[in-house]
Amino acid sequence: MAKVLVVTSGKGGVGKTTSTAAIGATLAQMGEKVVVVDFDVGLRNLDLILGAERRVVFDFINVVQGIANLSQALIRDKRLENLWLLPASQTRDKDALTEEGVSKIITELRTRFDWIICDSPAGIERGAMLAMRFADEAVVVANPEVSSVRDSDRIIGMLDSKTVKAEKGEQVQKHLLITRFDTARASRGEMLSIEDIMDILATPLLGIIPESQDVLRASNVGAPVTLNDINSAPARAYIDAARRLMGATIPMVVPGARKGLMDRLLGRRAA
Amino acid sequence: MMGLRLFRGRAASTPVARSAPVARERLQILLAHERGLRGQPDLLELLRSEILAVVSRHVTIDPEKVRVRIDRGDQVSLLEIDVEVPNADEALRVAAA
């Protein structure tokens, strides 16, 4: 059965698009048929992170308005045959997105894919609401920082009340993904710890993605971080997270927790 | 340079640098408050619709004329329910019941 997964956060810049691309690519590599859907009308970026920006012809809103059909708008990834992208419109007004239109497209995508991963825009406005509206599961992306945790809490409240599932009395299954985590700073008490964030948000942990230059490097060349360097720390953390989404039990590793004295003395520049 | 790093490392472990506990506490207080506020509009709507259902079982009323509001005070809050009932005798089905 197809699953609709929303990647959301409230706050901007925490890593929703990076996480959508990395998790989508990993699930596709595991043999799942995956479509990643960009809901950020007017500020699309998932195409750029996936390196597909020059292949966008039609977009989500073109399909809603009947200008193109879904097959024309879907872009197949060049590297992974199981990964597809449905881009957002860059030029349209964000009001062009309607609940009926989104519902129709999600219903059609459900018949074609195993995973429909909705990359939410920041904020709590229409785009963010529609991205989560039909979700079965949600990845709440949070940074270990007060404003991000507060916004995540707000988003969790919305997942529990404003989604179709919630309105039917069911639950959207929520997963917490902590990104840009710096173990050294957290261990020195300079940054909220994993336990702090989990206590406050009371949401099961899907993964811990370390702060890393590999993320920027991958976005520079237009590849999901898991494909750009599969052995990098963030790639390994995303792969574990995706496997947990598939139901695998993998022990949670706090990235870089085994840093020795030498590392600490030599400073802790992110790998 | 090395000496400086070591010094910085030590300074970081003093209570002054441990700002995460402050962050945690501030968040816990703030979110407890915000979570309380979050349910409010829905609670009002629920109260309104249930009061409307109960009252209109006995009296014919205009759904638009049922107002429910909450004033939150420090010690107590005031729940105010305002139902406008038309005066016409036929509106009162109570006698028939």
mmCIF file of C-alpha atoms in Angstrom:
data_model
loop_
_atom_site.group_PDB
_atom_site.id
_atom_site.type_symbol
_atom_site.label_atom_id
_atom_site.label_comp_id
_atom_site.label_asym_id
_atom_site.label_seq_id
_atom_site.Cartn_x
_atom_site.Cartn_y
_atom_site.Cartn_z
ATOM 1 C CA MET A 1 0.000 0.000 0.000
ATOM 2 C CA ALA A 2 1.234 3.446 -0.905
ATOM 3 C CA LYS A 3 2.349 5.710 1.907
ATOM 4 C CA VAL A 4 2.163 9.472 1.920
ATOM 5 C CA LEU A 5 4.996 10.926 3.987
ATOM 6 C CA VAL A 6 5.280 14.639 4.694
ATOM 7 C CA VAL A 7 8.649 16.168 5.557
ATOM 8 C CA THR A 8 7.868 19.253 7.601
ATOM 9 C CA SER A 9 9.283 21.554 10.282
ATOM 10 C CA GLY A 10 7.573 24.924 10.568
ATOM 11 C CA LYS A 11 10.902 26.710 10.583
ATOM 12 C CA GLY A 12 12.816 27.294 7.373
ATOM 13 C CA GLY A 13 16.382 26.242 6.646
ATOM 14 C CA VAL A 14 16.435 23.242 8.964
ATOM 15 C CA GLY A 15 16.935 20.665 6.215
ATOM 16 C CA LYS A 16 13.522 19.597 4.895
ATOM 17 C CA THR A 17 14.563 19.504 1.248
ATOM 18 C CA THR A 18 17.929 17.881 1.973
ATOM 19 C CA SER A 19 16.127 15.252 4.055
ATOM 20 C CA THR A 20 13.419 14.679 1.424
ATOM 21 C CA ALA A 21 16.061 14.088 -1.254
ATOM 22 C CA ALA A 22 18.238 11.852 0.927
ATOM 23 C CA ILE A 23 15.401 9.707 2.287
ATOM 24 C CA GLY A 24 13.684 9.517 -1.113
ATOM 25 C CA ALA A 25 16.902 8.411 -2.814
ATOM 26 C CA THR A 26 17.611 5.791 -0.147
ATOM 27 C CA LEU A 27 14.121 4.300 -0.298
ATOM 28 C CA ALA A 28 14.430 4.182 -4.101
ATOM 29 C CA GLN A 29 17.765 2.378 -3.787
ATOM 30 C CA MET A 30 16.070 -0.129 -1.520
ATOM 31 C CA GLY A 31 13.759 -0.965 -4.423
ATOM 32 C CA GLU A 32 10.762 1.130 -3.404
ATOM 33 C CA LYS A 33 9.078 3.202 -6.069
ATOM 34 C CA VAL A 34 9.333 6.758 -4.803
ATOM 35 C CA VAL A 35 8.054 10.161 -5.877
ATOM 36 C CA VAL A 36 9.239 13.301 -4.110
ATOM 37 C CA VAL A 37 6.772 16.154 -4.406
ATOM 38 C CA ASP A 38 7.788 19.786 -3.976
ATOM 39 C CA PHE A 39 5.033 21.812 -2.267
ATOM 40 C CA ASP A 40 6.983 25.057 -2.105
ATOM 41 C CA VAL A 41 5.122 26.986 -4.800
ATOM 42 C CA GLY A 42 7.121 30.006 -5.930
ATOM 43 C CA LEU A 43 10.280 28.888 -4.123
ATOM 44 C CA ARG A 44 10.910 25.410 -5.445
ATOM 45 C CA ASN A 45 14.280 23.890 -4.657
ATOM 46 C CA LEU A 46 13.900 20.152 -4.601
ATOM 47 C CA ASP A 47 14.658 20.087 -8.352
ATOM 48 C CA LEU A 48 17.961 21.857 -7.689
ATOM 49 C CA ILE A 49 18.966 19.584 -4.807
ATOM 50 C CA LEU A 50 18.260 16.561 -7.037
ATOM 51 C CA GLY A 51 20.117 18.070 -10.001
ATOM 52 C CA ALA A 52 16.976 18.045 -12.167
ATOM 53 C CA GLU A 53 16.450 21.807 -12.484
ATOM 54 C CA ARG A 54 17.053 21.870 -16.224
ATOM 55 C CA ARG A 55 14.612 19.068 -16.908
ATOM 56 C CA VAL A 56 11.521 20.723 -15.445
ATOM 57 C CA VAL A 57 8.914 21.291 -18.141
ATOM 58 C CA PHE A 58 5.574 20.934 -16.401
ATOM 59 C CA ASP A 59 4.809 21.259 -12.718
ATOM 60 C CA PHE A 60 2.297 20.350 -10.034
ATOM 61 C CA ILE A 61 -0.013 23.272 -10.794
ATOM 62 C CA ASN A 62 0.024 22.556 -14.539
ATOM 63 C CA VAL A 63 -1.320 19.112 -13.658
ATOM 64 C CA VAL A 64 -3.949 20.512 -11.266
ATOM 65 C CA GLN A 65 -5.118 22.879 -13.981
ATOM 66 C CA GLY A 66 -5.196 20.173 -16.625
ATOM 67 C CA ILE A 67 -2.523 21.775 -18.810
ATOM 68 C CA ALA A 68 -0.389 18.658 -18.493
ATOM 69 C CA ASN A 69 -1.024 15.152 -17.270
ATOM 70 C CA LEU A 70 0.869 13.592 -14.416
ATOM 71 C CA SER A 71 3.158 11.525 -16.652
ATOM 72 C CA GLN A 72 4.298 14.656 -18.451
ATOM 73 C CA ALA A 73 5.141 16.453 -15.221
ATOM 74 C CA LEU A 74 6.957 13.609 -13.457
ATOM 75 C CA ILE A 75 10.741 13.678 -13.870
ATOM 76 C CA ARG A 76 12.659 10.446 -13.501
ATOM 77 C CA ASP A 77 15.979 10.694 -11.669
ATOM 78 C CA LYS A 78 19.044 10.191 -13.874
ATOM 79 C CA ARG A 79 20.783 7.973 -11.343
ATOM 80 C CA LEU A 80 17.957 6.008 -9.738
ATOM 81 C CA GLU A 81 15.277 4.506 -11.941
ATOM 82 C CA ASN A 82 12.877 4.183 -8.996
ATOM 83 C CA LEU A 83 13.045 7.855 -8.013
ATOM 84 C CA TRP A 84 10.751 10.486 -9.507
ATOM 85 C CA LEU A 85 10.209 14.174 -8.888
ATOM 86 C CA LEU A 86 7.037 16.221 -9.174
ATOM 87 C CA PRO A 87 8.264 19.822 -9.189
ATOM 88 C CA ALA A 88 6.430 22.800 -7.746
ATOM 89 C CA SER A 89 5.546 25.756 -9.904
ATOM 90 C CA GLN A 90 8.099 28.532 -9.751
ATOM 91 C CA THR A 91 5.972 31.224 -11.354
ATOM 92 C CA ARG A 92 2.441 30.703 -10.095
ATOM 93 C CA ASP A 93 0.777 32.283 -7.130
ATOM 94 C CA LYS A 94 0.756 29.938 -4.142
ATOM 95 C CA ASP A 95 -3.040 30.239 -4.024
ATOM 96 C CA ALA A 96 -3.145 28.185 -7.210
ATOM 97 C CA LEU A 97 -2.774 25.144 -4.959
ATOM 98 C CA THR A 98 -6.180 23.918 -3.816
ATOM 99 C CA GLU A 99 -7.170 21.080 -1.530
ATOM 100 C CA GLU A 100 -9.192 19.450 -4.318
ATOM 101 C CA GLY A 101 -6.254 19.689 -6.711
ATOM 102 C CA VAL A 102 -3.795 18.240 -4.202
ATOM 103 C CA SER A 103 -6.251 15.495 -3.247
ATOM 104 C CA LYS A 104 -6.671 14.474 -6.881
ATOM 105 C CA ILE A 105 -2.931 14.307 -7.537
ATOM 106 C CA ILE A 106 -2.134 12.441 -4.318
ATOM 107 C CA THR A 107 -4.857 9.909 -5.123
ATOM 108 C CA GLU A 108 -3.367 9.328 -8.554
ATOM 109 C CA LEU A 109 0.192 9.115 -7.200
ATOM 110 C CA ARG A 110 -0.964 6.512 -4.673
ATOM 111 C CA THR A 111 -1.811 4.172 -7.551
ATOM 112 C CA ARG A 112 1.656 4.507 -9.092
ATOM 113 C CA PHE A 113 4.137 4.702 -6.204
ATOM 114 C CA ASP A 114 5.039 3.017 -2.918
ATOM 115 C CA TRP A 115 6.093 6.297 -1.303
ATOM 116 C CA ILE A 116 4.829 9.798 -1.933
ATOM 117 C CA ILE A 117 7.179 12.117 -0.055
ATOM 118 C CA CYS A 118 5.843 15.647 0.287
ATOM 119 C CA ASP A 119 8.496 18.308 0.837
ATOM 120 C CA SER A 120 6.679 21.000 2.815
ATOM 121 C CA PRO A 121 7.400 24.700 2.536
ATOM 122 C CA ALA A 122 8.367 26.502 5.735
ATOM 123 C CA GLY A 123 5.676 28.238 7.753
ATOM 124 C CA ILE A 124 2.162 27.187 8.675
ATOM 125 C CA GLU A 125 0.318 28.711 5.742
ATOM 126 C CA ARG A 126 -1.599 27.068 2.923
ATOM 127 C CA GLY A 127 1.350 25.292 1.281
ATOM 128 C CA ALA A 128 2.480 23.708 4.538
ATOM 129 C CA MET A 129 -1.080 22.739 5.448
ATOM 130 C CA LEU A 130 -1.666 21.125 2.055
ATOM 131 C CA ALA A 131 1.662 19.277 2.179
ATOM 132 C CA MET A 132 0.596 17.551 5.410
ATOM 133 C CA ARG A 133 -3.120 17.316 4.638
ATOM 134 C CA PHE A 134 -3.171 13.772 3.193
ATOM 135 C CA ALA A 135 -0.175 12.364 5.062
ATOM 136 C CA ASP A 136 -0.097 8.897 6.580
ATOM 137 C CA GLU A 137 3.260 9.562 8.234
ATOM 138 C CA ALA A 138 5.339 12.620 8.983
ATOM 139 C CA VAL A 139 9.015 13.353 9.421
ATOM 140 C CA VAL A 140 9.368 16.401 11.651
ATOM 141 C CA VAL A 141 12.786 17.936 10.999
ATOM 142 C CA ALA A 142 14.257 19.882 13.911
ATOM 143 C CA ASN A 143 17.581 21.524 14.672
ATOM 144 C CA PRO A 144 18.878 21.500 18.252
ATOM 145 C CA GLU A 145 17.947 25.112 18.711
ATOM 146 C CA VAL A 146 15.056 26.809 20.570
ATOM 147 C CA SER A 147 13.165 28.397 17.677
ATOM 148 C CA SER A 148 13.252 25.203 15.628
ATOM 149 C CA VAL A 149 12.021 23.073 18.541
ATOM 150 C CA ARG A 150 9.201 25.506 19.260
ATOM 151 C CA ASP A 151 8.087 25.497 15.621
ATOM 152 C CA SER A 152 8.289 21.698 15.504
ATOM 153 C CA ASP A 153 5.984 21.529 18.496
ATOM 154 C CA ARG A 154 3.495 23.706 16.673
ATOM 155 C CA ILE A 155 3.710 21.531 13.567
ATOM 156 C CA ILE A 156 3.201 18.382 15.648
ATOM 157 C CA GLY A 157 0.025 19.971 17.018
ATOM 158 C CA MET A 158 -1.175 20.572 13.464
ATOM 159 C CA LEU A 159 -0.375 17.026 12.358
ATOM 160 C CA ASP A 160 -2.607 15.890 15.233
ATOM 161 C CA SER A 161 -5.514 18.141 14.309
ATOM 162 C CA LYS A 162 -5.468 19.476 10.741
ATOM 163 C CA THR A 163 -4.782 16.366 8.694
ATOM 164 C CA VAL A 164 -7.393 14.142 7.068
ATOM 165 C CA LYS A 165 -6.222 11.286 9.284
ATOM 166 C CA ALA A 166 -6.627 13.370 12.445
ATOM 167 C CA GLU A 167 -10.092 14.451 11.386
ATOM 168 C CA LYS A 168 -11.068 10.802 10.949
ATOM 169 C CA GLY A 169 -9.904 10.146 14.509
ATOM 170 C CA GLU A 170 -6.756 8.371 13.325
ATOM 171 C CA GLN A 171 -3.148 9.359 13.906
ATOM 172 C CA VAL A 172 -0.500 10.511 11.480
ATOM 173 C CA GLN A 173 2.543 8.496 12.497
ATOM 174 C CA LYS A 174 5.174 11.038 13.464
ATOM 175 C CA HIS A 175 8.948 10.671 13.386
ATOM 176 C CA LEU A 176 11.460 13.152 14.719
ATOM 177 C CA LEU A 177 14.575 13.762 12.633
ATOM 178 C CA ILE A 178 17.217 15.899 14.308
ATOM 179 C CA THR A 179 19.508 17.547 11.786
ATOM 180 C CA ARG A 180 22.647 19.696 12.017
ATOM 181 C CA PHE A 181 23.509 18.038 15.286
ATOM 182 C CA ASP A 182 26.908 18.770 16.799
ATOM 183 C CA THR A 183 27.715 16.101 19.365
ATOM 184 C CA ALA A 184 30.691 17.943 20.821
ATOM 185 C CA ARG A 185 28.721 21.096 21.487
ATOM 186 C CA ALA A 186 25.789 19.160 22.927
ATOM 187 C CA SER A 187 28.073 17.203 25.243
ATOM 188 C CA ARG A 188 29.534 20.466 26.538
ATOM 189 C CA GLY A 189 26.040 21.752 27.277
ATOM 190 C CA GLU A 190 26.179 24.418 24.596
ATOM 191 C CA MET A 191 23.454 22.847 22.491
ATOM 192 C CA LEU A 192 20.188 21.074 23.311
ATOM 193 C CA SER A 193 20.846 17.357 23.623
ATOM 194 C CA ILE A 194 18.944 14.597 21.831
ATOM 195 C CA GLU A 195 17.285 13.696 25.143
ATOM 196 C CA ASP A 196 16.217 17.313 25.706
ATOM 197 C CA ILE A 197 14.562 17.521 22.292
ATOM 198 C CA MET A 198 12.892 14.130 22.601
ATOM 199 C CA ASP A 199 11.594 14.990 26.079
ATOM 200 C CA ILE A 200 10.161 18.276 24.918
ATOM 201 C CA LEU A 201 8.607 17.054 21.666
ATOM 202 C CA ALA A 202 7.610 13.572 22.900
ATOM 203 C CA THR A 203 7.985 12.136 19.406
ATOM 204 C CA PRO A 204 9.877 8.936 18.493
ATOM 205 C CA LEU A 205 13.309 9.553 17.015
ATOM 206 C CA LEU A 206 13.912 8.542 13.395
ATOM 207 C CA GLY A 207 17.518 9.659 13.175
ATOM 208 C CA ILE A 208 20.253 12.097 14.076
ATOM 209 C CA ILE A 209 21.965 13.814 11.158
ATOM 210 C CA PRO A 210 25.276 15.437 12.071
ATOM 211 C CA GLU A 211 26.196 18.954 11.060
ATOM 212 C CA SER A 212 28.463 18.380 8.092
ATOM 213 C CA GLN A 213 30.078 20.063 5.125
ATOM 214 C CA ASP A 214 29.065 17.047 3.032
ATOM 215 C CA VAL A 215 25.504 18.388 2.889
ATOM 216 C CA LEU A 216 26.570 21.641 1.220
ATOM 217 C CA ARG A 217 28.965 19.766 -1.052
ATOM 218 C CA ALA A 218 26.169 17.491 -2.261
ATOM 219 C CA SER A 219 23.774 20.385 -2.855
ATOM 220 C CA ASN A 220 26.469 22.216 -4.843
ATOM 221 C CA VAL A 221 26.581 19.400 -7.372
ATOM 222 C CA GLY A 222 22.877 18.569 -7.291
ATOM 223 C CA ALA A 223 22.946 15.134 -5.727
ATOM 224 C CA PRO A 224 21.216 13.753 -2.645
ATOM 225 C CA VAL A 225 23.851 13.550 0.088
ATOM 226 C CA THR A 226 23.359 9.775 0.227
ATOM 227 C CA LEU A 227 24.382 9.438 -3.419
ATOM 228 C CA ASN A 228 27.155 11.999 -3.449
ATOM 229 C CA ASP A 229 29.228 10.303 -0.788
ATOM 230 C CA ILE A 230 27.643 7.188 0.597
ATOM 231 C CA ASN A 231 30.273 6.876 3.319
ATOM 232 C CA SER A 232 29.916 10.375 4.688
ATOM 233 C CA ALA A 233 28.484 10.752 8.183
ATOM 234 C CA PRO A 234 25.212 12.425 7.094
ATOM 235 C CA ALA A 235 24.708 9.840 4.323
ATOM 236 C CA ARG A 236 25.045 6.966 6.771
ATOM 237 C CA ALA A 237 22.665 8.670 9.189
ATOM 238 C CA TYR A 238 20.069 9.229 6.431
ATOM 239 C CA ILE A 239 20.377 5.652 5.215
ATOM 240 C CA ASP A 240 19.717 4.382 8.741
ATOM 241 C CA ALA A 241 16.731 6.746 9.041
ATOM 242 C CA ALA A 242 15.247 5.510 5.747
ATOM 243 C CA ARG A 243 15.698 1.890 6.809
ATOM 244 C CA ARG A 244 13.881 2.666 10.066
ATOM 245 C CA LEU A 245 11.009 4.095 7.994
ATOM 246 C CA MET A 246 10.875 0.703 6.283
ATOM 247 C CA GLY A 247 10.497 -0.908 9.684
ATOM 248 C CA ALA A 248 14.092 -2.006 10.324
ATOM 249 C CA THR A 249 15.387 -1.893 13.883
ATOM 250 C CA ILE A 250 18.740 -0.158 13.840
ATOM 251 C CA PRO A 251 20.443 1.071 16.991
ATOM 252 C CA MET A 252 20.580 4.851 17.179
ATOM 253 C CA VAL A 253 24.114 6.154 16.846
ATOM 254 C CA VAL A 254 24.903 9.652 18.028
ATOM 255 C CA PRO A 255 27.238 10.832 15.268
ATOM 256 C CA GLY A 256 30.791 11.433 16.389
ATOM 257 C CA ALA A 257 30.051 10.394 19.950
ATOM 258 C CA ARG A 258 33.192 8.302 20.106
ATOM 259 C CA LYS A 259 35.459 11.265 19.534
ATOM 260 C CA GLY A 260 38.690 10.839 21.453
ATOM 261 C CA LEU A 261 40.711 13.266 23.438
ATOM 262 C CA MET A 262 42.885 14.085 20.429
ATOM 263 C CA ASP A 263 39.875 15.206 18.412
ATOM 264 C CA ARG A 264 38.726 17.410 21.201
ATOM 265 C CA LEU A 265 42.145 18.975 21.635
ATOM 266 C CA LEU A 266 42.450 19.593 17.928
ATOM 267 C CA GLY A 267 39.101 21.339 17.784
ATOM 268 C CA ARG A 268 35.891 20.011 16.395
ATOM 269 C CA ARG A 269 35.586 21.175 12.872
ATOM 270 C CA ALA A 270 32.701 19.267 11.313
ATOM 271 C CA ALA A 271 33.937 16.461 9.086
ATOM 272 C CA MET B 1 47.825 28.604 19.818
ATOM 273 C CA MET B 2 47.607 25.234 21.496
ATOM 274 C CA GLY B 3 47.498 26.930 24.864
ATOM 275 C CA LEU B 4 44.676 29.115 23.671
ATOM 276 C CA ARG B 5 42.655 26.133 22.474
ATOM 277 C CA LEU B 6 43.122 24.345 25.759
ATOM 278 C CA PHE B 7 42.051 27.450 27.581
ATOM 279 C CA ARG B 8 38.973 27.783 25.407
ATOM 280 C CA GLY B 9 38.152 24.124 25.945
ATOM 281 C CA ARG B 10 38.258 24.574 29.679
ATOM 282 C CA ALA B 11 36.284 27.791 29.588
ATOM 283 C CA ALA B 12 33.571 26.023 27.623
ATOM 284 C CA SER B 13 32.930 23.597 30.454
ATOM 285 C CA THR B 14 32.286 26.287 33.040
ATOM 286 C CA PRO B 15 28.619 26.869 34.024
ATOM 287 C CA VAL B 16 28.548 30.081 31.993
ATOM 288 C CA ALA B 17 28.935 28.192 28.714
ATOM 289 C CA ARG B 18 26.306 25.578 29.588
ATOM 290 C CA SER B 19 23.432 27.418 27.989
ATOM 291 C CA ALA B 20 21.536 24.289 26.868
ATOM 292 C CA PRO B 21 19.818 23.780 30.253
ATOM 293 C CA VAL B 22 18.533 27.352 30.011
ATOM 294 C CA ALA B 23 17.222 26.658 26.509
ATOM 295 C CA ARG B 24 15.533 23.500 27.726
ATOM 296 C CA GLU B 25 13.831 25.236 30.631
ATOM 297 C CA ARG B 26 12.659 28.188 28.561
ATOM 298 C CA LEU B 27 11.200 25.842 25.955
ATOM 299 C CA GLN B 28 9.403 23.711 28.514
ATOM 300 C CA ILE B 29 7.708 26.727 30.077
ATOM 301 C CA LEU B 30 6.838 28.324 26.743
ATOM 302 C CA LEU B 31 5.477 25.153 25.149
ATOM 303 C CA ALA B 32 3.371 24.249 28.186
ATOM 304 C CA HIS B 33 1.732 27.640 27.772
ATOM 305 C CA GLU B 34 1.354 27.458 23.983
ATOM 306 C CA ARG B 35 -0.049 23.936 24.058
ATOM 307 C CA GLY B 36 -2.699 25.163 26.497
ATOM 308 C CA LEU B 37 -3.740 27.944 24.181
ATOM 309 C CA ARG B 38 -3.800 25.720 21.123
ATOM 310 C CA GLY B 39 -6.964 23.797 21.997
ATOM 311 C CA GLN B 40 -8.982 26.866 22.816
ATOM 312 C CA PRO B 41 -10.830 27.798 19.645
ATOM 313 C CA ASP B 42 -11.779 24.163 19.120
ATOM 314 C CA LEU B 43 -13.023 23.842 22.704
ATOM 315 C CA LEU B 44 -15.256 26.865 22.211
ATOM 316 C CA GLU B 45 -16.678 25.484 19.006
ATOM 317 C CA LEU B 46 -17.341 22.136 20.676
ATOM 318 C CA LEU B 47 -19.101 23.800 23.602
ATOM 319 C CA ARG B 48 -21.129 25.954 21.260
ATOM 320 C CA SER B 49 -22.348 23.079 19.125
ATOM 321 C CA GLU B 50 -23.191 20.863 22.120
ATOM 322 C CA ILE B 51 -25.046 23.634 23.946
ATOM 323 C CA LEU B 52 -26.928 24.371 20.748
ATOM 324 C CA ALA B 53 -27.899 20.706 20.423
ATOM 325 C CA VAL B 54 -29.123 20.430 24.028
ATOM 326 C CA VAL B 55 -31.085 23.678 24.044
ATOM 327 C CA SER B 56 -32.725 23.163 20.662
ATOM 328 C CA ARG B 57 -34.047 19.801 21.810
ATOM 329 C CA HIS B 58 -36.498 21.791 23.936
ATOM 330 C CA VAL B 59 -36.602 25.272 22.498
ATOM 331 C CA THR B 60 -36.463 26.508 18.940
ATOM 332 C CA ILE B 61 -33.464 28.795 18.682
ATOM 333 C CA ASP B 62 -31.421 30.463 15.992
ATOM 334 C CA PRO B 63 -27.977 28.790 15.816
ATOM 335 C CA GLU B 64 -26.477 32.197 15.117
ATOM 336 C CA LYS B 65 -27.756 33.473 18.455
ATOM 337 C CA VAL B 66 -25.665 31.150 20.604
ATOM 338 C CA ARG B 67 -22.479 32.786 21.851
ATOM 339 C CA VAL B 68 -19.839 31.083 23.968
ATOM 340 C CA ARG B 69 -16.747 32.844 25.241
ATOM 341 C CA ILE B 70 -14.055 32.294 27.823
ATOM 342 C CA ASP B 71 -12.299 35.051 29.728
ATOM 343 C CA ARG B 72 -9.103 33.740 31.242
ATOM 344 C CA GLY B 73 -8.118 35.292 34.530
ATOM 345 C CA ASP B 74 -5.175 34.620 36.821
ATOM 346 C CA GLN B 75 -7.140 32.757 39.473
ATOM 347 C CA VAL B 76 -10.358 31.771 37.708
ATOM 348 C CA SER B 77 -11.695 31.914 34.174
ATOM 349 C CA LEU B 78 -15.185 32.960 33.236
ATOM 350 C CA LEU B 79 -17.216 30.848 30.830
ATOM 351 C CA GLU B 80 -19.964 32.947 29.358
ATOM 352 C CA ILE B 81 -22.857 31.331 27.481
ATOM 353 C CA ASP B 82 -25.339 33.595 25.836
ATOM 354 C CA VAL B 83 -28.395 32.012 24.178
ATOM 355 C CA GLU B 84 -31.041 34.199 22.692
ATOM 356 C CA VAL B 85 -34.547 32.642 22.824
ATOM 357 C CA PRO B 86 -37.369 34.165 20.773
ATOM 358 C CA ASN B 87 -40.343 35.380 22.848
ATOM 359 C CA ALA B 88 -43.139 34.066 20.648
ATOM 360 C CA ASP B 89 -45.142 31.435 22.552
ATOM 361 C CA GLU B 90 -45.069 28.892 19.719
ATOM 362 C CA ALA B 91 -41.290 28.898 19.882
ATOM 363 C CA LEU B 92 -41.466 27.255 23.281
ATOM 364 C CA ARG B 93 -42.075 23.591 22.843
ATOM 365 C CA VAL B 94 -41.516 23.060 26.536
ATOM 366 C CA ALA B 95 -45.222 23.138 27.305
ATOM 367 C CA ALA B 96 -45.929 20.426 24.757
ATOM 368 C CA ALA B 97 -43.265 18.137 26.200
#
